[in-house]
Amino acid sequence: MLKFIIRIAKVLFFISAFCIPKLNGQIYKNPNTNIEDRITDLMDKMTLEEKIGQMCQFVAPAHIEKTKSRLKGEELIYNDQWGTYPGLNAVKLNEKIKKGEIGSFLHVKNVVEANELQKIAQKSRLGIPLLIGIDAIHGHGMVKGTTIFPTQIGLSSTWDDQLIYEVAKATAKEVRATGMHWTFSPNVEVARDPRWGRVGETFGEDPMLVGRMGQAFTKGYQGNFSDENVIACAKHFIAGGEPYNGTNASPIDVSERQLREIWLPPFKKQIEAGVFTFMASHNEINGVPAHANKFLLNDILKNEWKFDGFVVSDWMDIERIHKLHKLTSDKKESVLKSVNSGMGMHMHGPGFMKPLLELVEEGLVPVKKIDDACMSILKAKFLLGLFENPFVDQSKTKSILFNEGHKELALNAARKSIVLLKNNGILPLNNPKKILITGPNANNHRILGDWTFKQPDANVQTVYQGFQKVFDESNVDFINSGESLLYPDDTKLEGTISKAEGYDAIIVVLGSNSLRFQRKEKTCGENVDRSQINLLGNQLRLVQELYKINNNIVVVMVNGRPLSEPWITENIPGIIEAWEPGSFAGQAIAEIVKGEINPSGKLTITFPHHSGQIPMVYNQKPSSFFRKYIDAPSAPMWHFGYGLSYSEFQYSNPYITKLADGFMIEIEIENKSSIEGDEITQLYIRDEVSSVTRPLKELIDYKRITLKGGEKKIIPFEFSIEDLAFYNVDMQKVVESGDFLVSIGSSSREEDLIQIEFNIDKNFNYD
Ligand code: BGC
């Protein structure tokens, strides 16, 4: 036996010895070599054209074929959804892949196309696989038949980092199962203006929370770069969440203080989590478009933060440096500025390779810039195992998309994301005999939100269908009151009113439409911004007319950004903010209405009463609303951190203990009701006196806890002294000695908080 083993070992040694010389010239193809050596070997073999080719991303051939009739060349500059390249068709694109002129694709349709593209890439001189990117923002929604989770603003309302991590993990699995490797997520912009259509893509208005939840996404996506993981992309760098007029991509002027206190921290957190890529933002910052912003892309990202991944441009934004911003006189100069600032990949199409090649040859762009970007892109491909296997087994894809585990997760996430805003005793609905479901969002796919394409009807549960499932179906009626928010149909509204009598309760489902496949009907989402935050169309009238017939109304909001209607807040006894809860929205909403699920979500963004109050955020400065409006309240409609439960939680006995490098706060929370529920406990601090003004409150930690009926728990929070730091007049990161106020409770609203003070007896400098 021993002899036999030795003989086998000799044979194996012989085979491997024989193979090594064969691989000697092809170290990059040898999976047993370390990644750095593989990259060096491959870089040595690449021409400058091939290196720049890696920096070029195109939309996929099938997408071009589908859209080429829709767009003329110039229209590309304004379009955000469809891409086409005049003069380029699928055949020509394939030629480019074979020549090594394309390193990446986006908007690939499905696994079949992904595999086909990789097959072509294998025929290129060096056989470098393609890196395929997609906007898998809240599930892999741009591909048909996938699991759609609540949009980011809904996910953030769960205040459940672990759940958010699981959602990212499941999303990554579905993305990989379709032959894609890179998601343009997380969006870690801080949303400070509800008029902005992209609020739903964010985790809300608090920098700490956004950074922390972004990390959960980044870690969930990237894992250990196995074949079930994808690389993540922290976007959009930076400050697009407070556009000066509310419209996407409009200019931002920020002080370095605001940049460092609000906008940069969530991105820095992604660096700490190892995020592989960054995407620059559409907007200009202090007069310089993000895509040509050396201060941001080079000085901060590369030099200060030591980011060694790569930056991808956003859709047509290098082109817009010249065409829109007029910072340069032509495309070539835009490429020059962008690449020299730190841009590593051009998102979308031709017109990048040729000028960049010339610029390098002319000595205007250092070769090192190209090498750095190319090496990082190759690293992603090696890490993800694409050189070993760029293909996906198509026979397995179906079993991974929308599988039972992912469905369960989507339902659970939806349940936790929904926020109960008002309950004058109407909820949960107590054994209603007859329920009417109506309103423009009651029976359609708007619950899916932005960044999804049409999903099979069988995979989506509308609100009406959810009620049919959860309640006795024969007790639930639906009346179509008209679905269009922009072109309302008053006949349908009147028809609804005429049939609305005789119900125990009416559920009116209102809100907005973020569906990108209903482009002309969209009222929210990317590039769909508003000047107001009220309800569009005849929605308010619908509720008011129904209220004349029946006061037992629950308004369910399905929307991607805060919407405010003071009349509804004052009059309607039950209001639910459902956001856009995804594939299982209907069931989750109905279960909450019925009381089978105890609502637990809390807002992560402030709801003003009117757009005129904007900016209105919880972490405002002391003087923000010192003077009052004469025509509107100076407080929010709904506060950051706010949300009701069917349980009743009581906070008491805060206790503070000094630790070696920080503090521990313990707080007693009691569930005074008999109903088990989840509470989201929030910890805010305030620096009482400081050398520059500080916000009235800053969230420094939160915990989601479960309490049985009657149960009491002591919840500990720990924070370090550095958590209290801010930038002084000299922009040094410091903690100044003095008194601090800690507020703990169920929302940022004063009456929901109890307080305790502590003191720091010396100064700290963290620079
Ligand atoms: C958006 C990005 C997105 C990209 C690719 C752009 O319009 O701003 O967030 O990743 O399109 O779809």
PDB file of N, CA, C and O and ligand atoms in Angstrom, residues 79-81 106-107 134-135 137 142 184 187 198 201 235-236 248 279 282 314-315 317 320 347 451 516 526-527, ligand 1:
ATOM      1  N   ASN A  79     -29.969  61.279 -21.426  1.00  0.00           N
ATOM      2  CA  ASN A  79     -30.645  60.046 -21.052  1.00  0.00           C
ATOM      3  C   ASN A  79     -29.922  59.344 -19.907  1.00  0.00           C
ATOM      4  O   ASN A  79     -28.709  59.322 -19.852  1.00  0.00           O
ATOM      5  N   ASP A  80     -30.697  58.781 -18.985  1.00  0.00           N
ATOM      6  CA  ASP A  80     -30.036  58.105 -17.875  1.00  0.00           C
ATOM      7  C   ASP A  80     -30.296  56.613 -17.898  1.00  0.00           C
ATOM      8  O   ASP A  80     -29.803  55.878 -17.068  1.00  0.00           O
ATOM      9  N   GLN A  81     -31.108  56.165 -18.809  1.00  0.00           N
ATOM     10  CA  GLN A  81     -31.565  54.797 -18.719  1.00  0.00           C
ATOM     11  C   GLN A  81     -31.125  53.934 -19.882  1.00  0.00           C
ATOM     12  O   GLN A  81     -30.757  52.784 -19.722  1.00  0.00           O
ATOM     13  N   LEU A 106     -21.982  46.821 -18.562  1.00  0.00           N
ATOM     14  CA  LEU A 106     -23.117  46.982 -17.643  1.00  0.00           C
ATOM     15  C   LEU A 106     -24.390  46.768 -18.443  1.00  0.00           C
ATOM     16  O   LEU A 106     -24.360  46.726 -19.681  1.00  0.00           O
ATOM     17  N   HIS A 107     -25.488  46.647 -17.717  1.00  0.00           N
ATOM     18  CA  HIS A 107     -26.783  46.397 -18.347  1.00  0.00           C
ATOM     19  C   HIS A 107     -26.770  45.158 -19.231  1.00  0.00           C
ATOM     20  O   HIS A 107     -27.326  45.160 -20.338  1.00  0.00           O
ATOM     21  N   ILE A 134     -23.749  45.854 -12.520  1.00  0.00           N
ATOM     22  CA  ILE A 134     -25.217  46.022 -12.597  1.00  0.00           C
ATOM     23  C   ILE A 134     -25.680  46.823 -11.382  1.00  0.00           C
ATOM     24  O   ILE A 134     -25.048  46.771 -10.329  1.00  0.00           O
ATOM     25  N   ASP A 135     -26.792  47.502 -11.526  1.00  0.00           N
ATOM     26  CA  ASP A 135     -27.360  48.227 -10.382  1.00  0.00           C
ATOM     27  C   ASP A 135     -28.251  47.294  -9.575  1.00  0.00           C
ATOM     28  O   ASP A 135     -29.471  47.317  -9.708  1.00  0.00           O
ATOM     29  N   ILE A 137     -29.450  47.233  -6.465  1.00  0.00           N
ATOM     30  CA  ILE A 137     -29.482  48.211  -5.379  1.00  0.00           C
ATOM     31  C   ILE A 137     -30.248  47.690  -4.158  1.00  0.00           C
ATOM     32  O   ILE A 137     -29.866  47.901  -3.024  1.00  0.00           O
ATOM     33  N   MET A 142     -32.801  44.577 -11.817  1.00  0.00           N
ATOM     34  CA  MET A 142     -32.715  44.918 -13.229  1.00  0.00           C
ATOM     35  C   MET A 142     -32.802  43.658 -14.105  1.00  0.00           C
ATOM     36  O   MET A 142     -32.844  43.737 -15.319  1.00  0.00           O
ATOM     37  N   PHE A 184     -23.404  48.281  -8.349  1.00  0.00           N
ATOM     38  CA  PHE A 184     -23.197  49.719  -8.123  1.00  0.00           C
ATOM     39  C   PHE A 184     -23.959  50.120  -6.864  1.00  0.00           C
ATOM     40  O   PHE A 184     -24.937  50.868  -6.893  1.00  0.00           O
ATOM     41  N   ASN A 187     -25.297  52.930  -2.093  1.00  0.00           N
ATOM     42  CA  ASN A 187     -25.387  54.374  -2.184  1.00  0.00           C
ATOM     43  C   ASN A 187     -25.272  54.902  -0.744  1.00  0.00           C
ATOM     44  O   ASN A 187     -26.145  54.653   0.079  1.00  0.00           O
ATOM     45  N   ARG A 198     -33.927  60.697  -5.566  1.00  0.00           N
ATOM     46  CA  ARG A 198     -33.146  59.510  -5.248  1.00  0.00           C
ATOM     47  C   ARG A 198     -33.083  59.193  -3.761  1.00  0.00           C
ATOM     48  O   ARG A 198     -32.313  58.321  -3.338  1.00  0.00           O
ATOM     49  N   GLU A 201     -33.024  55.649  -2.651  1.00  0.00           N
ATOM     50  CA  GLU A 201     -31.811  54.848  -2.866  1.00  0.00           C
ATOM     51  C   GLU A 201     -30.840  54.968  -1.705  1.00  0.00           C
ATOM     52  O   GLU A 201     -29.752  54.401  -1.745  1.00  0.00           O
ATOM     53  N   LYS A 235     -21.138  54.888  -3.671  1.00  0.00           N
ATOM     54  CA  LYS A 235     -21.480  55.974  -4.595  1.00  0.00           C
ATOM     55  C   LYS A 235     -22.451  56.923  -3.911  1.00  0.00           C
ATOM     56  O   LYS A 235     -23.018  56.555  -2.879  1.00  0.00           O
ATOM     57  N   HIS A 236     -22.679  58.072  -4.445  1.00  0.00           N
ATOM     58  CA  HIS A 236     -21.954  58.749  -5.515  1.00  0.00           C
ATOM     59  C   HIS A 236     -21.089  59.762  -4.802  1.00  0.00           C
ATOM     60  O   HIS A 236     -21.617  60.540  -3.996  1.00  0.00           O
ATOM     61  N   ASN A 248     -31.632  66.337  -9.143  1.00  0.00           N
ATOM     62  CA  ASN A 248     -30.461  65.471  -9.222  1.00  0.00           C
ATOM     63  C   ASN A 248     -29.366  66.150 -10.037  1.00  0.00           C
ATOM     64  O   ASN A 248     -29.633  66.741 -11.076  1.00  0.00           O
ATOM     65  N   MET A 279     -17.870  55.272  -7.075  1.00  0.00           N
ATOM     66  CA  MET A 279     -18.406  55.939  -8.269  1.00  0.00           C
ATOM     67  C   MET A 279     -18.512  57.423  -7.963  1.00  0.00           C
ATOM     68  O   MET A 279     -19.006  57.816  -6.896  1.00  0.00           O
ATOM     69  N   HIS A 282     -22.717  62.860 -10.032  1.00  0.00           N
ATOM     70  CA  HIS A 282     -23.034  63.701 -11.194  1.00  0.00           C
ATOM     71  C   HIS A 282     -22.665  65.169 -10.964  1.00  0.00           C
ATOM     72  O   HIS A 282     -22.366  65.887 -11.891  1.00  0.00           O
ATOM     73  N   ASP A 314     -19.704  57.896 -13.584  1.00  0.00           N
ATOM     74  CA  ASP A 314     -21.138  57.642 -13.716  1.00  0.00           C
ATOM     75  C   ASP A 314     -21.527  57.931 -15.169  1.00  0.00           C
ATOM     76  O   ASP A 314     -20.805  58.597 -15.916  1.00  0.00           O
ATOM     77  N   TRP A 315     -22.663  57.443 -15.508  1.00  0.00           N
ATOM     78  CA  TRP A 315     -23.246  57.476 -16.854  1.00  0.00           C
ATOM     79  C   TRP A 315     -23.057  58.834 -17.542  1.00  0.00           C
ATOM     80  O   TRP A 315     -23.671  59.811 -17.125  1.00  0.00           O
ATOM     81  N   ASP A 317     -20.846  61.058 -17.448  1.00  0.00           N
ATOM     82  CA  ASP A 317     -20.390  62.237 -16.698  1.00  0.00           C
ATOM     83  C   ASP A 317     -19.015  62.743 -17.103  1.00  0.00           C
ATOM     84  O   ASP A 317     -18.709  63.914 -16.841  1.00  0.00           O
ATOM     85  N   ARG A 320     -19.973  64.984 -19.787  1.00  0.00           N
ATOM     86  CA  ARG A 320     -20.631  66.209 -19.307  1.00  0.00           C
ATOM     87  C   ARG A 320     -19.653  67.232 -18.734  1.00  0.00           C
ATOM     88  O   ARG A 320     -20.029  68.383 -18.534  1.00  0.00           O
ATOM     89  N   MET A 347     -17.511  54.691 -17.564  1.00  0.00           N
ATOM     90  CA  MET A 347     -18.681  53.822 -17.508  1.00  0.00           C
ATOM     91  C   MET A 347     -19.255  53.469 -18.865  1.00  0.00           C
ATOM     92  O   MET A 347     -19.650  52.340 -19.091  1.00  0.00           O
ATOM     93  N   TRP A 451     -35.030  51.085  -9.871  1.00  0.00           N
ATOM     94  CA  TRP A 451     -33.983  50.099 -10.173  1.00  0.00           C
ATOM     95  C   TRP A 451     -34.504  48.675 -10.230  1.00  0.00           C
ATOM     96  O   TRP A 451     -33.859  47.731  -9.770  1.00  0.00           O
ATOM     97  N   ARG A 516     -39.014  52.434 -13.247  1.00  0.00           N
ATOM     98  CA  ARG A 516     -38.334  52.974 -14.432  1.00  0.00           C
ATOM     99  C   ARG A 516     -38.882  52.409 -15.722  1.00  0.00           C
ATOM    100  O   ARG A 516     -38.664  52.976 -16.793  1.00  0.00           O
ATOM    101  N   GLU A 526     -34.714  58.098  -9.852  1.00  0.00           N
ATOM    102  CA  GLU A 526     -33.584  58.817 -10.444  1.00  0.00           C
ATOM    103  C   GLU A 526     -34.056  59.855 -11.463  1.00  0.00           C
ATOM    104  O   GLU A 526     -34.828  59.541 -12.369  1.00  0.00           O
ATOM    105  N   ASN A 527     -33.600  61.051 -11.303  1.00  0.00           N
ATOM    106  CA  ASN A 527     -33.930  62.174 -12.201  1.00  0.00           C
ATOM    107  C   ASN A 527     -35.413  62.504 -12.242  1.00  0.00           C
ATOM    108  O   ASN A 527     -35.906  63.047 -13.226  1.00  0.00           O
TER     109      ASN A 527
HETATM  110  C1  BGC B   1     -26.744  56.435 -11.942  1.00  0.00           C
HETATM  111  C2  BGC B   1     -25.855  55.442 -11.223  1.00  0.00           C
HETATM  112  C3  BGC B   1     -25.953  54.092 -11.872  1.00  0.00           C
HETATM  113  C4  BGC B   1     -25.602  54.215 -13.339  1.00  0.00           C
HETATM  114  C5  BGC B   1     -25.622  52.905 -14.098  1.00  0.00           C
HETATM  115  C6  BGC B   1     -26.521  56.412 -13.435  1.00  0.00           C
HETATM  116  O1  BGC B   1     -27.472  57.170 -14.088  1.00  0.00           O
HETATM  117  O2  BGC B   1     -26.504  57.726 -11.432  1.00  0.00           O
HETATM  118  O3  BGC B   1     -26.225  55.378  -9.887  1.00  0.00           O
HETATM  119  O4  BGC B   1     -25.118  53.186 -11.213  1.00  0.00           O
HETATM  120  O5  BGC B   1     -26.531  55.107 -13.941  1.00  0.00           O
HETATM  121  O6  BGC B   1     -26.874  52.418 -14.281  1.00  0.00           O
END
